[in-house]
Coordinates of C-alpha atoms and ligand atoms in Angstrom, one line a residue:
X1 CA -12.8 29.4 1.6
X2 CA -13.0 27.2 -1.9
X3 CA -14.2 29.0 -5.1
X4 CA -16.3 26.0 -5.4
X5 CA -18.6 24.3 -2.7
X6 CA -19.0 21.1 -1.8
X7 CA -22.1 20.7 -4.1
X8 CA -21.4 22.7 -7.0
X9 CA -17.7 20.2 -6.6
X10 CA -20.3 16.8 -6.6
X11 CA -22.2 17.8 -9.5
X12 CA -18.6 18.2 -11.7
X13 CA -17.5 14.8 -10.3
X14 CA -20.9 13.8 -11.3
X15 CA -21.3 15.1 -15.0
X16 CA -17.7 14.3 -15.6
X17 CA -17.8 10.3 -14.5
X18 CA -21.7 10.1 -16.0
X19 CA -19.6 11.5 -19.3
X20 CA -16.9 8.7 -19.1
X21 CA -17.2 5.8 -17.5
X22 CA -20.7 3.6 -16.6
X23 CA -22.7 3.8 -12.8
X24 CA -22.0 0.2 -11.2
X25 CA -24.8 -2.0 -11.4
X26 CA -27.3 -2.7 -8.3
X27 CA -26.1 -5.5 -6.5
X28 CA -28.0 -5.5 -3.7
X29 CA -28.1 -9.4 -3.3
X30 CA -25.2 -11.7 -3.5
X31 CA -25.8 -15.3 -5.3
X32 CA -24.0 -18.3 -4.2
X33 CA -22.4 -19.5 -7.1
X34 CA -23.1 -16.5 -9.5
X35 CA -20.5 -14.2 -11.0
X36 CA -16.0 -14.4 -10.6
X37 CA -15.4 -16.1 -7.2
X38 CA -12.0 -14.5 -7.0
X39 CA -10.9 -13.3 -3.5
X40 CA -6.8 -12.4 -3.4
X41 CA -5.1 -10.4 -1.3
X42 CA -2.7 -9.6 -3.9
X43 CA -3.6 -9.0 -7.4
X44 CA -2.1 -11.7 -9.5
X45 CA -3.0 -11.9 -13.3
X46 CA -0.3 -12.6 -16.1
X47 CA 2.0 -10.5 -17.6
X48 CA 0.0 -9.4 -20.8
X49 CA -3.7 -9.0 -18.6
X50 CA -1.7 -6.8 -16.4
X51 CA -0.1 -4.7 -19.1
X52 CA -3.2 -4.4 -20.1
X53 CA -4.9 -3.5 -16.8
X54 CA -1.9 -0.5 -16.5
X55 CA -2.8 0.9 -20.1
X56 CA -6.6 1.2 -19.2
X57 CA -5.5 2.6 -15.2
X58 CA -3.3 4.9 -17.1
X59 CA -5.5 5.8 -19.3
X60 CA -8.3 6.7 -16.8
X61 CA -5.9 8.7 -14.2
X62 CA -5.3 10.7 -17.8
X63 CA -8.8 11.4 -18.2
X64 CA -9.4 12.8 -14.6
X65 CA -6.2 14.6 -14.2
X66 CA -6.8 16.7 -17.6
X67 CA -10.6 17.1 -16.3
X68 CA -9.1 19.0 -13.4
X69 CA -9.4 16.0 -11.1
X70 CA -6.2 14.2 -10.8
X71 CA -4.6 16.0 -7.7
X72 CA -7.6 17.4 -6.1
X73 CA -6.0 18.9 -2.9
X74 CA -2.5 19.0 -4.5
X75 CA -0.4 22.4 -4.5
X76 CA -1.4 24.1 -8.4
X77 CA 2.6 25.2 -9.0
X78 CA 2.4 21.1 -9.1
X79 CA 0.0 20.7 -11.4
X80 CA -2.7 20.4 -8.2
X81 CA -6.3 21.6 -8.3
X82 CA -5.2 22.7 -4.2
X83 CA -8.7 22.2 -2.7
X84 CA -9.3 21.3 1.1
X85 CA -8.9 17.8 1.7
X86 CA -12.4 16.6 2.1
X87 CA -13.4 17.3 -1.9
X88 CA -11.0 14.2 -2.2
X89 CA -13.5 12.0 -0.7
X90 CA -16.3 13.7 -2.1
X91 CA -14.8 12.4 -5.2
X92 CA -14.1 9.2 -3.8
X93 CA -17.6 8.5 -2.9
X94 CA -18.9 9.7 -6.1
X95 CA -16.2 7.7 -8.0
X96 CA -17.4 4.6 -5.9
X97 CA -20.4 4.2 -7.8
X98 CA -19.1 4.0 -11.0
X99 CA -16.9 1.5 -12.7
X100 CA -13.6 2.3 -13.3
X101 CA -10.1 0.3 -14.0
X102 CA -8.1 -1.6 -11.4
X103 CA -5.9 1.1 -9.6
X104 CA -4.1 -0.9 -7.5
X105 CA -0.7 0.3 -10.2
X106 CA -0.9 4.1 -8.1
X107 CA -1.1 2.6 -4.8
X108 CA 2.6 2.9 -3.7
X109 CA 3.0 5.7 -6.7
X110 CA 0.7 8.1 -5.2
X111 CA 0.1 6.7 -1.8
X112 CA 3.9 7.5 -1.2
X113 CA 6.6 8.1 -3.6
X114 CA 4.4 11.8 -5.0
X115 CA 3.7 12.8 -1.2
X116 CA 7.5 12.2 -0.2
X117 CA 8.1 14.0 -3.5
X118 CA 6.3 16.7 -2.8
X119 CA 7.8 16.7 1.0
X120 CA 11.4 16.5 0.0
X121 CA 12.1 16.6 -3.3
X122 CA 14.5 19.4 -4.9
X123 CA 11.9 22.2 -7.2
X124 CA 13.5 20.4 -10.8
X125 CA 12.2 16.8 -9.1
X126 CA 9.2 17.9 -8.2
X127 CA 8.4 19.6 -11.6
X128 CA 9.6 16.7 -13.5
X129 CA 7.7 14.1 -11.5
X130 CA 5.0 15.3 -9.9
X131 CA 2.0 15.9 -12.1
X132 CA 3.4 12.8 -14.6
X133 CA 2.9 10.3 -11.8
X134 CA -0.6 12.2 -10.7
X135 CA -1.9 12.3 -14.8
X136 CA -0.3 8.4 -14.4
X137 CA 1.9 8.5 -17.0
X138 CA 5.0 7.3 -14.8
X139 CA 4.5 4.7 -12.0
X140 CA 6.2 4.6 -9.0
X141 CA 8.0 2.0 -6.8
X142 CA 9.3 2.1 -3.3
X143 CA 13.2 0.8 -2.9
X144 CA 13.7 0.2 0.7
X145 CA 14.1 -3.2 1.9
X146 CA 17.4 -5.4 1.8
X147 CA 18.3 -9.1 2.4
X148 CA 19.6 -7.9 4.9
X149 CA 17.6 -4.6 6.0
X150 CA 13.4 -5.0 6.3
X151 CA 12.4 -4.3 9.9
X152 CA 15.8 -2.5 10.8
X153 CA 15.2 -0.6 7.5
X154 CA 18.5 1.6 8.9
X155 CA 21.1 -1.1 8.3
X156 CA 20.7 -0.8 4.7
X157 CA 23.9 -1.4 2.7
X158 CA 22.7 -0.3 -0.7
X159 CA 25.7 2.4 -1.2
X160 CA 25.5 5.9 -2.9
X161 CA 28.7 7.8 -3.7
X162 CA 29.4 11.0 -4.7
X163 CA 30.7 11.6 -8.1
X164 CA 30.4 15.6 -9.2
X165 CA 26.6 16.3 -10.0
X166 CA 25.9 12.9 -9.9
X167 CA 25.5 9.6 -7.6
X168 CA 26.7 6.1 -8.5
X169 CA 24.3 3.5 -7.0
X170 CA 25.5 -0.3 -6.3
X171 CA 23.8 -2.7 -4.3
X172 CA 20.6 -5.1 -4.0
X173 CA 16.9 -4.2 -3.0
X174 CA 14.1 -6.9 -2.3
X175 CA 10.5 -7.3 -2.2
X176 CA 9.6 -5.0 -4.3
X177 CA 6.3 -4.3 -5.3
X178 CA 5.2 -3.3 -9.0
X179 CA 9.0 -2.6 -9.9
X180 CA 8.2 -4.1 -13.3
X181 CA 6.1 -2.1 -14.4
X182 CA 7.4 1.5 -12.6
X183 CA 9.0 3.9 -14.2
X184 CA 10.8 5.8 -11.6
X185 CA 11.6 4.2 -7.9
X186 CA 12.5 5.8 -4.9
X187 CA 15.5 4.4 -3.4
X188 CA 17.2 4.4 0.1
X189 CA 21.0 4.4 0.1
X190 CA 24.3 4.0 2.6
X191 CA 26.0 7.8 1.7
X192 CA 28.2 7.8 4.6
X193 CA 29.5 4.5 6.1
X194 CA 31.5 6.4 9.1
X195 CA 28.4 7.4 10.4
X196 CA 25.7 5.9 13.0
X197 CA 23.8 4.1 10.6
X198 CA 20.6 6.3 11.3
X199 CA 22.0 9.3 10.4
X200 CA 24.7 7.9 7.0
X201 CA 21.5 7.1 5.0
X202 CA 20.0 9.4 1.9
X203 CA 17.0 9.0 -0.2
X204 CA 16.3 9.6 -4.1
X205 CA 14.3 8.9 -6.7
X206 CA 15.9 6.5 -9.5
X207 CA 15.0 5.9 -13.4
X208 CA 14.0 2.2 -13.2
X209 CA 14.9 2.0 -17.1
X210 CA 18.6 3.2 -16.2
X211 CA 21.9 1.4 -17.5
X212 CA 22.8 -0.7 -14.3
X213 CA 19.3 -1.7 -12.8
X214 CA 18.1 -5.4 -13.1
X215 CA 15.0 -6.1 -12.4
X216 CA 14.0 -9.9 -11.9
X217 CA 10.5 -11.2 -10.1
X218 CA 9.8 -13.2 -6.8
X219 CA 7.3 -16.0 -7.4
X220 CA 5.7 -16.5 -3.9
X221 CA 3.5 -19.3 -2.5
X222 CA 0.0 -17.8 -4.3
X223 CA 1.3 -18.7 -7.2
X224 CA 1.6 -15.0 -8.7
X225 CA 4.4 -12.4 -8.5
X226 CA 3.8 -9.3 -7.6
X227 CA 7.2 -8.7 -6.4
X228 CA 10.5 -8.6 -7.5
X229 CA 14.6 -7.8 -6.5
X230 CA 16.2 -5.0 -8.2
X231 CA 19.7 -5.2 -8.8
X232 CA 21.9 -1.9 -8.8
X233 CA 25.0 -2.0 -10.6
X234 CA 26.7 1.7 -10.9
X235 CA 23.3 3.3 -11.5
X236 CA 23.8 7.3 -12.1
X237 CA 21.8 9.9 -10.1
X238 CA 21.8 13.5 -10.5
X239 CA 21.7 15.2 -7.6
X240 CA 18.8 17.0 -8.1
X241 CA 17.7 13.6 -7.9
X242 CA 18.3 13.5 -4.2
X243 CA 15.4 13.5 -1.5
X244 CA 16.0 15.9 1.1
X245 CA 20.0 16.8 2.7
X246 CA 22.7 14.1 2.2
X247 CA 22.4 11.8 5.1
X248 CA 19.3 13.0 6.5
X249 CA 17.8 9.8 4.5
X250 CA 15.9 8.5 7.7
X251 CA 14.0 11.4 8.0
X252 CA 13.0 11.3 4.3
X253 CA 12.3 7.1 5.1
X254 CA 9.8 7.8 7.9
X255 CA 7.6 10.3 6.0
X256 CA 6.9 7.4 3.0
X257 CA 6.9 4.4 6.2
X258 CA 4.0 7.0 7.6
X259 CA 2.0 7.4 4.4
X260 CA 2.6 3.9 3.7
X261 CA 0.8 3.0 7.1
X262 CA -1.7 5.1 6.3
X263 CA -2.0 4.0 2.6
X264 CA -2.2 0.3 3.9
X265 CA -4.3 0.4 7.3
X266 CA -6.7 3.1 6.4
X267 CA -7.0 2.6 2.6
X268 CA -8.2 -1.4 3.8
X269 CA -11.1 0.0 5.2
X270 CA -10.0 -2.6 7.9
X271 CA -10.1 -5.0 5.6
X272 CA -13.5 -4.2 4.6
X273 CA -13.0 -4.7 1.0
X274 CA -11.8 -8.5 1.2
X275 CA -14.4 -9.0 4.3
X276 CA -18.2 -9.1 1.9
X277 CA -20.8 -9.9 5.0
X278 CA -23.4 -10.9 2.2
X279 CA -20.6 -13.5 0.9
X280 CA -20.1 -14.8 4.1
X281 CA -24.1 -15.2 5.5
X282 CA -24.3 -16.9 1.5
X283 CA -21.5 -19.3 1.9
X284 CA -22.9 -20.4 5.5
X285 CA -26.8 -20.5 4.3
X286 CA -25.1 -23.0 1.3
X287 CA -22.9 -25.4 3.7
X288 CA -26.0 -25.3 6.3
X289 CA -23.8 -23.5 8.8
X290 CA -26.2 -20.3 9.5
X291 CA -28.0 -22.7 12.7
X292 CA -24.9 -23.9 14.0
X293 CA -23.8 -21.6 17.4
X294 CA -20.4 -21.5 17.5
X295 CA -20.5 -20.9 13.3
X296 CA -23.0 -18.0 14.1
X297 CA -20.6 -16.7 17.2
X298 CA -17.5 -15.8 15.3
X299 CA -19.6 -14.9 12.2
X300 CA -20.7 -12.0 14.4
X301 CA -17.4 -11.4 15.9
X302 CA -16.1 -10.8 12.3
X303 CA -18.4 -8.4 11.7
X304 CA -18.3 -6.4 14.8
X305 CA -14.2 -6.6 13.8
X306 CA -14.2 -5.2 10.8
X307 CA -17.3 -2.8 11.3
X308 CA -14.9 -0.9 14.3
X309 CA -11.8 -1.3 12.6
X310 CA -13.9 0.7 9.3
X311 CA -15.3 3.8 11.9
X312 CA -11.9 3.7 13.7
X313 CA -9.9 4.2 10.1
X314 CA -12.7 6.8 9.2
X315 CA -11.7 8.6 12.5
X316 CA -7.9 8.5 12.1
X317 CA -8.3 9.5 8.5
X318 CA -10.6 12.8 8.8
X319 CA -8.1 13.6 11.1
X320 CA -5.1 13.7 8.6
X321 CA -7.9 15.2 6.2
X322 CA -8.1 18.2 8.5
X323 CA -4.4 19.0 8.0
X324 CA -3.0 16.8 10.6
X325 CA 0.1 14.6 10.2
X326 CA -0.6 10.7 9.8
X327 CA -0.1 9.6 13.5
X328 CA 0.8 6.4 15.2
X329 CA -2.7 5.6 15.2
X330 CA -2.7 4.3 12.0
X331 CA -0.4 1.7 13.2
X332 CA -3.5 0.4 15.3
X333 CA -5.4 0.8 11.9
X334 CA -3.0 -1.4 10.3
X335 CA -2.8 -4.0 13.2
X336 CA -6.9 -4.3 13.1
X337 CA -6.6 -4.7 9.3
X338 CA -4.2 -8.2 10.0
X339 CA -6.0 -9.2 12.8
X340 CA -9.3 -9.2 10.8
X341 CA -7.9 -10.8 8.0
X342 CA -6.2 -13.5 10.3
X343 CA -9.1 -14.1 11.9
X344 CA -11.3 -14.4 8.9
X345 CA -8.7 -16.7 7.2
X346 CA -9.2 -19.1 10.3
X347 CA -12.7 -18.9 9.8
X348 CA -13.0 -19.5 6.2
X349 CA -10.7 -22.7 6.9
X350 CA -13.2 -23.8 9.6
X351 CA -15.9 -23.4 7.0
X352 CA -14.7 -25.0 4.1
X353 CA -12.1 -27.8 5.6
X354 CA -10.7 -29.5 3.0
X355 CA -12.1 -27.8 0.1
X356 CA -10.3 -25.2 0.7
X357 CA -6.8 -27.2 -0.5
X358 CA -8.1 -29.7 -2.9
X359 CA -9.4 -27.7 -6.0
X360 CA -12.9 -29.9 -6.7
X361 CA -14.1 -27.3 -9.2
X362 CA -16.8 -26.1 -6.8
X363 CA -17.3 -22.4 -7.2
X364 CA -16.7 -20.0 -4.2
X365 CA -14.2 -22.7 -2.5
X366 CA -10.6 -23.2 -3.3
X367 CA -10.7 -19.9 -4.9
X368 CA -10.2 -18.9 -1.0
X369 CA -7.2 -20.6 -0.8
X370 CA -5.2 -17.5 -2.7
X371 CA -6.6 -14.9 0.1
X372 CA -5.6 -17.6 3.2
X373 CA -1.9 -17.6 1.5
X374 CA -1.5 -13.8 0.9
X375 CA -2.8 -13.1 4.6
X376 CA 0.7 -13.4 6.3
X377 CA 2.3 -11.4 3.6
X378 CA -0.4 -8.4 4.9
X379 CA 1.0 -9.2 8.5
X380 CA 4.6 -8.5 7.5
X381 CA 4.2 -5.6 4.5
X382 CA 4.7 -2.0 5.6
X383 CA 5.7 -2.9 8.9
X384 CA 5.5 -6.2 10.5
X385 CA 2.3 -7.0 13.3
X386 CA 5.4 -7.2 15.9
X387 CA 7.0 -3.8 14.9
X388 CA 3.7 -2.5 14.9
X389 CA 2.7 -3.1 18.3
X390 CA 6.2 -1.9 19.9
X391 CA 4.9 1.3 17.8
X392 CA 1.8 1.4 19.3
X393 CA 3.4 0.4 23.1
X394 CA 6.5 3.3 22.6
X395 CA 4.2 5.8 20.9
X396 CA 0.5 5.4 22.1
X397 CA 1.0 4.0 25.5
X398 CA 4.2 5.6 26.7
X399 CA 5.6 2.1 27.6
X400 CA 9.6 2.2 28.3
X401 CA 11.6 2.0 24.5
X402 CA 12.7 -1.6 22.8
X403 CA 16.3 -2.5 23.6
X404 CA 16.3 -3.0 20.0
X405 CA 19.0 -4.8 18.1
X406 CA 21.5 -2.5 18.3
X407 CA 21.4 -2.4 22.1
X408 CA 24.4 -3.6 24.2
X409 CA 21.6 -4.5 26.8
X410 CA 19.1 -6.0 24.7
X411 CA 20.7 -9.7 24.8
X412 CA 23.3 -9.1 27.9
X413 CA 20.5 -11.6 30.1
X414 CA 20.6 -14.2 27.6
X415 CA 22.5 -17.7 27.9
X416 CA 25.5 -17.4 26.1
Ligands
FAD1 C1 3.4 -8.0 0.2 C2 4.6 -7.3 0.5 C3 5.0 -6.2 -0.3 C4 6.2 -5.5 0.0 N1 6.5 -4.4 -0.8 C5 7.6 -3.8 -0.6 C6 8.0 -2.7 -1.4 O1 7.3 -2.3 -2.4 N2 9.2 -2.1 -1.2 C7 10.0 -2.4 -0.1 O2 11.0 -1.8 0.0 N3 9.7 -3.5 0.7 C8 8.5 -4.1 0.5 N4 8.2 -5.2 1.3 C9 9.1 -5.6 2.3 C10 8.7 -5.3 3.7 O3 8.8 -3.9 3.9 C11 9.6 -6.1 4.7 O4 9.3 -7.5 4.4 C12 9.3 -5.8 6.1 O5 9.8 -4.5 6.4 C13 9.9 -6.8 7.1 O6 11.3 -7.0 6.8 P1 11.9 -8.4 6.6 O7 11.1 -9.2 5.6 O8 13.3 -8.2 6.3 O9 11.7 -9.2 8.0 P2 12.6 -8.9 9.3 O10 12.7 -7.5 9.6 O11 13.9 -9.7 9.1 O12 11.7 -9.6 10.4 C14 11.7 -11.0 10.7 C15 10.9 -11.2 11.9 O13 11.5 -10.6 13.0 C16 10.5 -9.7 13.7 N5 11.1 -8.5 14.2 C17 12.0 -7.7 13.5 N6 12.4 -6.7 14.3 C18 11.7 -6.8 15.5 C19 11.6 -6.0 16.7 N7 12.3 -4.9 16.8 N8 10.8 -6.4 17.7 C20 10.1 -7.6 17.5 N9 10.1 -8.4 16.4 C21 10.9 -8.0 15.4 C22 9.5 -9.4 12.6 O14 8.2 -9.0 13.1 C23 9.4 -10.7 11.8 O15 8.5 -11.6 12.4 C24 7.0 -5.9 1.0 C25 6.7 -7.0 1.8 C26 5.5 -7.7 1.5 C27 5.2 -8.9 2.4

């Protein structure tokens, strides 16, 4: 039992974000034509704006972790508060209401590198890290995928070796997100090239401002870049640096991949967020759409989409906030989250045809065109829609394992 109920907990949340930040305004209404007409799947401003954007996120993650609120169900030796799960949404709700900077820096930071921390990281890690990237004064970034290793995340070639107290690191991530402006990355290396590749792999967490990293960004076809390769070239370790035993890396992998499932089907809301049924029902009202049948049919498809995939997400998630592990069916939340936003994509092309390509100027129109090209990237990012549904048809269903790639039967019936 808490030394704090739920109420007395509202009412802090409440005097502290009435203290320091503003309530949003009422916007009960949307106006065609009134206000940003932004919609991205991926956050893409310039280099100074985003600087910028960090200082302020930083600077609010500050605020509520020395106010008692940055780790609200994390372990106190940590630097937690270590209250039950659920006072973390109570603050998320009350947070909801107020403004507050853009915090999509912490997403892969605290969504996954502090929770696989905290899982597997040696005591000095853990007190070094943990309550810095929770008060947000380091960020995080997840170094997993290859050229050569995204999917079959195991045939990584990124090799560790063993030098005394310390690894050398030497090899070449991809695709990855925020790693210009993270501080610390957590990295998944070859240790052991002898062994089934599975079982030769071993995680840890890497200064991204070390002698020997490189980072350079990917543009990609929104025009942004959010992403980047990172370049290792003898990068030193300590051991303590190391996530869990040597070569028991896939082990480590799986508990981020899990979170990171979580993080990205559940935290979408099923894709709530980008999916605004006011918008929509505005945008058909001004083309003249809201009489037209087959307009009005997938209009309400859409909505009965995203409204299941929303109760479904609230479902899986009170069941990892009552203690439980993340399970596979989050990898149906994540599905429903791509599927919406494919759907909607198709729908938004349907509705605005060609002004959707050719930038006319005309407000709440080709500003579209940046969420239609950052959909596929959602189909492919923490596990592709195809590796998701042999999760859910292995895991969920009980259907007979994928050959897989490795598998001396998996192409044996194919014409040579
Ligand atoms: C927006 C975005 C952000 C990302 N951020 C990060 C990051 O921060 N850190 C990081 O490490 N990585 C990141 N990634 C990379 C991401 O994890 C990989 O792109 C993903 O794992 C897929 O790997 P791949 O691109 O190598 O594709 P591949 O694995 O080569 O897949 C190619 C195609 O083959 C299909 N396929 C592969 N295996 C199977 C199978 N067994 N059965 C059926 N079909 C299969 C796939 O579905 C896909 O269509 C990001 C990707 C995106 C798009």
């Amino acid at each position: 039992m808490p030394a704090i109920t739920d109420d007395e907990f509202r009412a802090e949340v409440l005097t502290f974000l009435e203290a320091n930040t503003t309530p949003k305004l009422e916007t009960d209404t949307f106006v065609w034509g009134q206000g940003s007409d932004e919609v991205a799947v991926f956050e893409e401003t310039d280099r100074d704006v985003e600087l910028t954007e960090l200082a302020l996120a930083q600077a609010w993650r500050a605020k509520r972790y020395d106010a008692g609120l940055g780790w609200i169900s994390g372990p106190c030796e940590y630097g937690g508060r270590e209250l039950p799960g659920n006072f973390d949404r109570i603050y998320a709700a009350a947070e909801g209401g107020f403004t507050t900077p853009n915090m999509g820096f912490f997403t892969i930071s605290l969504g996954m590198v502090a929770p696989t921390i905290l899982a597997h990281g040696s005591e000095a890690a853990k007190d070094a890290y943990l309550s810095k990237l929770y008060r947000g004064d380091l960020v995080g970034c997840q170094l997993f995928s290859e050229p050569s290793a995204g999917s079959d995340l195991a045939g990584l070639g990124t090799r560790a070796e063993r030098d005394g107290d310390e690894w050398v690191i030497t090899g070449q991530k991809v695709w990855t997100s925020y790693a210009h402006v993270a501080d610390i990355g957590e990295i998944m290396c070859r240790s052991d090239v002898n062994m089934p590749k599975h079982r030769g792999m071993t995680g840890f967490i890497v200064d991204m401002r070390a002698p020997g990293v490189d980072i350079r960004p990917l543009r990609q076809m929104t025009g942004g870049a959010s992403f980047n390769e990172v370049f290792f070239d003898e990068v030193r370790v300590p051991d303590d640096h190391r996530l869990g035993d040597v070569n028991a890396g896939w082990g480590v992998a799986l508990t981020t991949l899990m979170n990171e499932r979580a993080a990205i089907g559940g935290g979408g809301g099923g894709g709530q967020g980008l999916f605004s049924p006011e918008r929509v029902r505005a945008m058909l009202d001004h083309f003249d759409l809201l009489g037209d049948a087959t307009i009005r049919d997938r209009y309400a498809k859409l909505y009965s989409n995203f409204t299941v995939a929303k109760w479904n997400n609230k479902r899986a998630l009170d069941k990892i906030k009552a203690g439980q592990l993340p399970g596979p069916e989050l990898s149906t939340a994540k599905l429903a989250l791509t599927n919406n936003m494919s759907e909607f994509s198709e729908f938004i092309a349907a509705v605005l045809g060609p002004r959707l390509v050719a930038d006319s100027g005309e407000w709440g129109t080709y500003s579209y065109s940046k969420f239609v090209l950052g959909v596929p990237g959602m189909r492919v990012a923490g596990g592709t829609d195809e590796v998701m549904r042999n999760i859910v048809a292995e895991r969920v269903l009980g259907l007979p394992k994928d050959p897989g790639i490795d598998s001396k039967t998996a192409f044996k019936d194919l014409p040579h």
